[in-house]
Amino acid sequence: MEYKTRMEKRSAIQKQHKKEIRMAVSFVGATLVSTPTVLTISPQQILADEYQMSTNSADILIGQIAGSAQEIAAANDLYASVMIAQALLESGNGQSLLASAPNYNLFGIKAYDGQSSIWLSTQEYLNGQWVTMNEPFRVYNSYWESMQDHAAVLKSINYTTGQANYGGTWKSQTSSFYDATAYLTGRYATDPSYAQKLNYLIEVYGLTQYDIPSATESYSYQATSSEASETVVAFSGSSTYTVVAGDTLWDIAQNAGISLDQLMANNGLTTDLITIGQQLIV
């Protein structure tokens, strides 16, 4: 009965959007090309009113990541609904090669500075047209790591201006998830209909239910956005530091007055992934 109700709800929303939304929903399907180490991503355009949501694969991915997304989003002042919708859209319901094992990259996050990566041919919307580009994408050990890194990207601070790169996606800076998806468009993704596609997924799958922290939530976002942008971590000569929401290894190293390489060496780290509550030797 519950499954039937969910399907009826989706059907009703799809009918409601039939006259209002005549948009294409892009999903990623990866196939091998001639060069063995390079993959290509080919978008498939499907009208939203005809799109049946690939129910099985979408529900499976939501079941796999919803709980973690709820925790990570709550700890970082973000919308879990938007995080899950981005994962669905960017990964083709978890079916793309980039999102599948052993890559686990749900959000199309690029790799930099020698990070573990895989090269893909992807499409970007530039100067009013789609352009194919070869880019290195990060490789993770799990979906959890992918979502943690995604949250870190959305909470990152521009080192030149000192301003948040994606402050318009934070709960404390928005009135609803609609503001967050609008802010992502043209910034996180070049697709001009990115917000429309995310909103569609959030509504059809009822993803706003995950924006409410679970009753068993062991931690929550504590600092306001202004505190996050203005607070300078005071190490006071301490030899350890506890990671909080929004931290990056680079920021911690800078505030401790040591190099990133030294910080990683102090803690035996081989990647720049850190988790909230982690104790670091500085």
Short mmCIF file of C-alpha atoms in Angstrom, two decimals:
data_model
loop_
_atom_site.label_atom_id
_atom_site.label_comp_id
_atom_site.label_asym_id
_atom_site.label_seq_id
_atom_site.Cartn_x
_atom_site.Cartn_y
_atom_site.Cartn_z
CA MET A 1 0.00 0.00 0.00
CA GLU A 2 2.83 2.38 0.86
CA TYR A 3 4.54 1.63 -2.46
CA LYS A 4 1.29 2.22 -4.33
CA THR A 5 0.81 5.53 -2.54
CA ARG A 6 4.31 6.67 -3.46
CA MET A 7 3.78 5.74 -7.10
CA GLU A 8 0.42 7.52 -7.16
CA LYS A 9 2.07 10.63 -5.68
CA ARG A 10 4.77 10.58 -8.32
CA SER A 11 2.19 10.10 -11.07
CA ALA A 12 0.19 13.08 -9.79
CA ILE A 13 3.25 15.31 -9.68
CA GLN A 14 4.28 14.22 -13.16
CA LYS A 15 0.83 15.13 -14.49
CA GLN A 16 0.99 18.49 -12.74
CA HIS A 17 4.33 19.20 -14.39
CA LYS A 18 3.21 18.01 -17.80
CA LYS A 19 1.95 21.43 -18.92
CA GLU A 20 4.28 23.48 -16.71
CA ILE A 21 7.59 21.79 -17.37
CA ARG A 22 8.70 20.81 -20.86
CA MET A 23 12.31 20.36 -20.00
CA ALA A 24 14.95 17.77 -20.57
CA VAL A 25 16.37 15.86 -17.64
CA SER A 26 19.97 14.86 -18.34
CA PHE A 27 21.27 11.63 -16.96
CA VAL A 28 24.78 10.33 -17.28
CA GLY A 29 25.60 7.08 -19.03
CA ALA A 30 29.29 6.21 -19.34
CA THR A 31 30.79 4.12 -22.14
CA LEU A 32 34.35 3.19 -23.05
CA VAL A 33 36.11 4.89 -25.93
CA SER A 34 39.23 3.97 -27.89
CA THR A 35 41.73 5.10 -25.24
CA PRO A 36 41.60 2.46 -22.44
CA THR A 37 42.08 4.94 -19.57
CA VAL A 38 39.53 7.49 -20.79
CA LEU A 39 35.76 7.21 -20.43
CA THR A 40 33.05 9.29 -22.08
CA ILE A 41 29.81 10.55 -20.54
CA SER A 42 26.88 10.91 -22.95
CA PRO A 43 23.80 12.81 -21.70
CA GLN A 44 20.44 11.29 -22.59
CA GLN A 45 17.66 13.87 -22.93
CA ILE A 46 14.26 12.73 -21.61
CA LEU A 47 11.18 14.92 -21.28
CA ALA A 48 10.22 15.29 -17.62
CA ASP A 49 6.55 14.44 -18.18
CA GLU A 50 7.56 11.18 -19.86
CA TYR A 51 10.39 10.36 -17.47
CA GLN A 52 9.51 7.37 -15.31
CA MET A 53 12.35 8.10 -12.87
CA SER A 54 14.09 4.71 -13.39
CA THR A 55 12.29 3.88 -10.17
CA ASN A 56 14.30 0.86 -9.10
CA SER A 57 17.78 2.33 -9.49
CA ALA A 58 16.74 5.71 -8.08
CA ASP A 59 15.06 4.17 -5.03
CA ILE A 60 18.07 1.94 -4.45
CA LEU A 61 20.48 4.89 -4.51
CA ILE A 62 18.23 6.96 -2.24
CA GLY A 63 18.10 4.05 0.19
CA GLN A 64 21.88 3.80 0.13
CA ILE A 65 22.71 7.46 0.71
CA ALA A 66 19.70 9.18 2.33
CA GLY A 67 20.72 8.50 5.94
CA SER A 68 24.30 9.64 5.39
CA ALA A 69 23.17 12.67 3.40
CA GLN A 70 20.82 13.61 6.25
CA GLU A 71 23.66 13.49 8.79
CA ILE A 72 26.28 15.20 6.64
CA ALA A 73 23.91 17.94 5.51
CA ALA A 74 22.73 18.64 9.07
CA ALA A 75 26.34 18.92 10.23
CA ASN A 76 27.19 21.39 7.47
CA ASP A 77 24.14 23.70 7.32
CA LEU A 78 23.07 22.18 3.99
CA TYR A 79 19.89 20.74 2.46
CA ALA A 80 19.93 16.93 2.35
CA SER A 81 17.21 17.11 -0.31
CA VAL A 82 19.49 19.06 -2.64
CA MET A 83 22.45 16.77 -1.92
CA ILE A 84 20.44 13.65 -2.77
CA ALA A 85 18.92 15.26 -5.89
CA GLN A 86 22.39 16.26 -7.10
CA ALA A 87 23.61 12.72 -6.54
CA LEU A 88 20.71 11.33 -8.58
CA LEU A 89 21.17 13.80 -11.40
CA GLU A 90 24.96 13.82 -11.58
CA SER A 91 25.32 10.02 -11.32
CA GLY A 92 22.40 8.87 -13.46
CA ASN A 93 20.72 7.30 -10.40
CA GLY A 94 24.07 5.81 -9.39
CA GLN A 95 24.46 3.96 -12.69
CA SER A 96 27.28 5.96 -14.29
CA LEU A 97 30.78 4.50 -14.32
CA LEU A 98 32.04 7.53 -12.42
CA ALA A 99 29.59 6.82 -9.57
CA SER A 100 30.03 3.05 -9.59
CA ALA A 101 32.71 1.06 -7.77
CA PRO A 102 35.62 1.59 -7.57
CA ASN A 103 35.15 5.33 -8.27
CA TYR A 104 32.14 6.26 -6.05
CA ASN A 105 32.07 9.87 -7.33
CA LEU A 106 28.40 10.88 -7.08
CA PHE A 107 28.77 14.60 -7.83
CA GLY A 108 31.21 14.96 -10.70
CA ILE A 109 33.85 16.56 -8.46
CA LYS A 110 37.09 17.25 -10.31
CA ALA A 111 40.52 16.06 -9.14
CA TYR A 112 43.43 18.42 -8.48
CA ASP A 113 47.08 18.33 -7.36
CA GLY A 114 47.75 14.63 -7.78
CA GLN A 115 44.53 13.39 -6.18
CA SER A 116 43.42 9.89 -7.18
CA SER A 117 41.46 10.40 -10.38
CA ILE A 118 39.92 9.01 -13.53
CA TRP A 119 39.78 10.94 -16.81
CA LEU A 120 36.39 11.40 -18.44
CA SER A 121 35.07 13.18 -21.50
CA THR A 122 32.20 15.34 -20.21
CA GLN A 123 29.94 18.04 -21.55
CA GLU A 124 29.91 21.63 -20.28
CA TYR A 125 27.49 24.38 -21.32
CA LEU A 126 29.71 27.26 -22.45
CA ASN A 127 28.83 30.35 -24.49
CA GLY A 128 25.34 29.06 -25.19
CA GLN A 129 26.30 25.62 -26.42
CA TRP A 130 27.37 22.20 -25.14
CA VAL A 131 31.11 21.57 -25.43
CA THR A 132 32.88 18.23 -24.85
CA MET A 133 35.91 18.43 -22.58
CA ASN A 134 38.28 15.86 -21.07
CA GLU A 135 38.61 16.33 -17.31
CA PRO A 136 40.10 14.42 -14.32
CA PHE A 137 37.50 13.40 -11.74
CA ARG A 138 38.14 12.36 -8.15
CA VAL A 139 37.98 8.75 -7.05
CA TYR A 140 36.67 7.83 -3.57
CA ASN A 141 36.59 4.74 -1.39
CA SER A 142 32.85 5.03 -0.67
CA TYR A 143 29.71 7.08 -1.19
CA TRP A 144 30.24 8.44 2.33
CA GLU A 145 33.59 9.95 1.32
CA SER A 146 32.02 11.38 -1.84
CA MET A 147 29.26 13.10 0.15
CA GLN A 148 31.69 14.41 2.77
CA ASP A 149 33.85 15.93 0.05
CA HIS A 150 30.80 17.39 -1.66
CA ALA A 151 29.79 19.07 1.60
CA ALA A 152 33.34 20.41 1.96
CA VAL A 153 33.12 21.92 -1.52
CA LEU A 154 29.83 23.67 -0.70
CA LYS A 155 31.29 24.96 2.59
CA SER A 156 34.61 26.07 1.10
CA ILE A 157 35.94 29.62 1.36
CA ASN A 158 37.62 31.52 -1.44
CA TYR A 159 41.19 32.06 -0.29
CA THR A 160 41.54 35.27 -2.29
CA THR A 161 38.33 37.05 -1.26
CA GLY A 162 37.63 35.29 2.03
CA GLN A 163 34.03 34.79 0.89
CA ALA A 164 32.13 31.52 0.78
CA ASN A 165 32.14 29.89 -2.65
CA TYR A 166 28.63 28.45 -2.28
CA GLY A 167 27.14 30.39 0.62
CA GLY A 168 23.88 30.65 -1.29
CA THR A 169 23.30 26.92 -0.74
CA TRP A 170 23.50 27.07 3.06
CA LYS A 171 20.31 26.75 5.10
CA SER A 172 21.25 29.76 7.18
CA GLN A 173 21.51 31.87 4.01
CA THR A 174 18.34 30.70 2.26
CA SER A 175 14.60 30.47 2.83
CA SER A 176 14.10 27.13 1.08
CA PHE A 177 15.83 24.52 -1.06
CA TYR A 178 14.63 26.46 -4.13
CA ASP A 179 17.11 29.22 -3.27
CA ALA A 180 19.89 26.66 -3.00
CA THR A 181 19.19 24.99 -6.34
CA ALA A 182 18.94 28.38 -8.04
CA TYR A 183 22.31 29.39 -6.59
CA LEU A 184 23.96 26.20 -7.85
CA THR A 185 22.92 26.93 -11.43
CA GLY A 186 25.73 28.58 -13.33
CA ARG A 187 28.10 28.06 -10.41
CA TYR A 188 28.27 24.37 -9.54
CA ALA A 189 26.91 23.31 -12.94
CA THR A 190 26.91 25.11 -16.27
CA ASP A 191 23.59 23.58 -17.33
CA PRO A 192 21.09 26.50 -17.43
CA SER A 193 18.21 24.19 -16.41
CA TYR A 194 20.10 22.63 -13.50
CA ALA A 195 17.82 24.09 -10.80
CA GLN A 196 14.69 23.03 -12.67
CA LYS A 197 15.93 19.46 -12.88
CA LEU A 198 16.92 19.31 -9.20
CA ASN A 199 13.58 20.78 -8.10
CA TYR A 200 11.75 18.18 -10.17
CA LEU A 201 13.63 15.32 -8.51
CA ILE A 202 13.16 16.76 -5.02
CA GLU A 203 9.41 17.12 -5.53
CA VAL A 204 8.78 13.77 -7.19
CA TYR A 205 10.82 11.79 -4.66
CA GLY A 206 9.72 13.79 -1.63
CA LEU A 207 13.32 14.45 -0.67
CA THR A 208 12.49 17.32 1.70
CA GLN A 209 11.71 14.70 4.35
CA TYR A 210 15.48 14.32 4.76
CA ASP A 211 16.00 18.02 5.49
CA ILE A 212 14.77 17.39 9.04
CA PRO A 213 17.60 15.97 11.22
CA SER A 214 16.88 12.44 12.39
CA ALA A 215 15.93 11.80 16.01
CA THR A 216 19.17 9.90 16.51
CA GLU A 217 21.34 12.69 15.12
CA SER A 218 24.53 12.71 17.15
CA TYR A 219 25.76 16.08 15.97
CA SER A 220 24.41 19.17 14.27
CA TYR A 221 25.60 22.34 12.61
CA GLN A 222 26.49 24.83 15.33
CA ALA A 223 28.26 27.85 13.86
CA THR A 224 26.30 30.50 11.99
CA SER A 225 27.44 31.46 8.52
CA SER A 226 28.94 34.73 9.80
CA GLU A 227 30.82 32.86 12.50
CA ALA A 228 32.11 30.39 9.96
CA SER A 229 33.47 33.14 7.73
CA GLU A 230 34.90 35.30 10.51
CA THR A 231 36.17 32.81 13.08
CA VAL A 232 39.88 32.20 13.19
CA VAL A 233 40.77 28.95 14.88
CA ALA A 234 42.90 29.60 17.95
CA PHE A 235 45.29 26.73 18.48
CA SER A 236 46.88 28.37 21.53
CA GLY A 237 49.94 26.20 21.30
CA SER A 238 47.90 23.01 21.50
CA SER A 239 49.32 19.97 19.74
CA THR A 240 45.91 18.66 18.64
CA TYR A 241 42.91 20.09 16.85
CA THR A 242 39.37 18.72 16.52
CA VAL A 243 37.85 19.03 13.05
CA VAL A 244 34.56 20.99 12.88
CA ALA A 245 32.02 21.56 10.10
CA GLY A 246 33.48 23.48 7.14
CA ASP A 247 37.13 22.71 7.92
CA THR A 248 39.62 21.78 5.23
CA LEU A 249 43.15 20.49 5.76
CA TRP A 250 44.52 23.57 4.01
CA ASP A 251 42.69 25.91 6.40
CA ILE A 252 43.82 23.96 9.46
CA ALA A 253 47.44 23.98 8.26
CA GLN A 254 47.33 27.73 7.58
CA ASN A 255 45.89 28.52 11.00
CA ALA A 256 48.45 26.26 12.68
CA GLY A 257 51.30 27.93 10.81
CA ILE A 258 52.52 24.75 9.13
CA SER A 259 52.48 23.43 5.58
CA LEU A 260 49.76 21.12 4.26
CA ASP A 261 52.38 18.43 3.62
CA GLN A 262 53.60 18.70 7.22
CA LEU A 263 50.05 18.42 8.58
CA MET A 264 49.41 15.33 6.47
CA ALA A 265 52.72 13.81 7.55
CA ASN A 266 51.96 14.51 11.23
CA ASN A 267 48.78 12.49 10.93
CA GLY A 268 49.81 9.81 8.45
CA LEU A 269 47.29 11.06 5.87
CA THR A 270 47.52 10.10 2.22
CA THR A 271 44.47 12.12 1.10
CA ASP A 272 42.95 15.43 2.15
CA LEU A 273 39.72 13.82 3.39
CA ILE A 274 38.84 14.62 7.01
CA THR A 275 35.73 14.04 9.12
CA ILE A 276 33.96 16.08 11.76
CA GLY A 277 35.28 15.24 15.23
CA GLN A 278 38.58 13.88 13.90
CA GLN A 279 41.62 14.67 16.09
CA LEU A 280 44.61 16.04 14.19
CA ILE A 281 48.17 16.55 15.38
CA VAL A 282 49.23 20.07 14.45
#
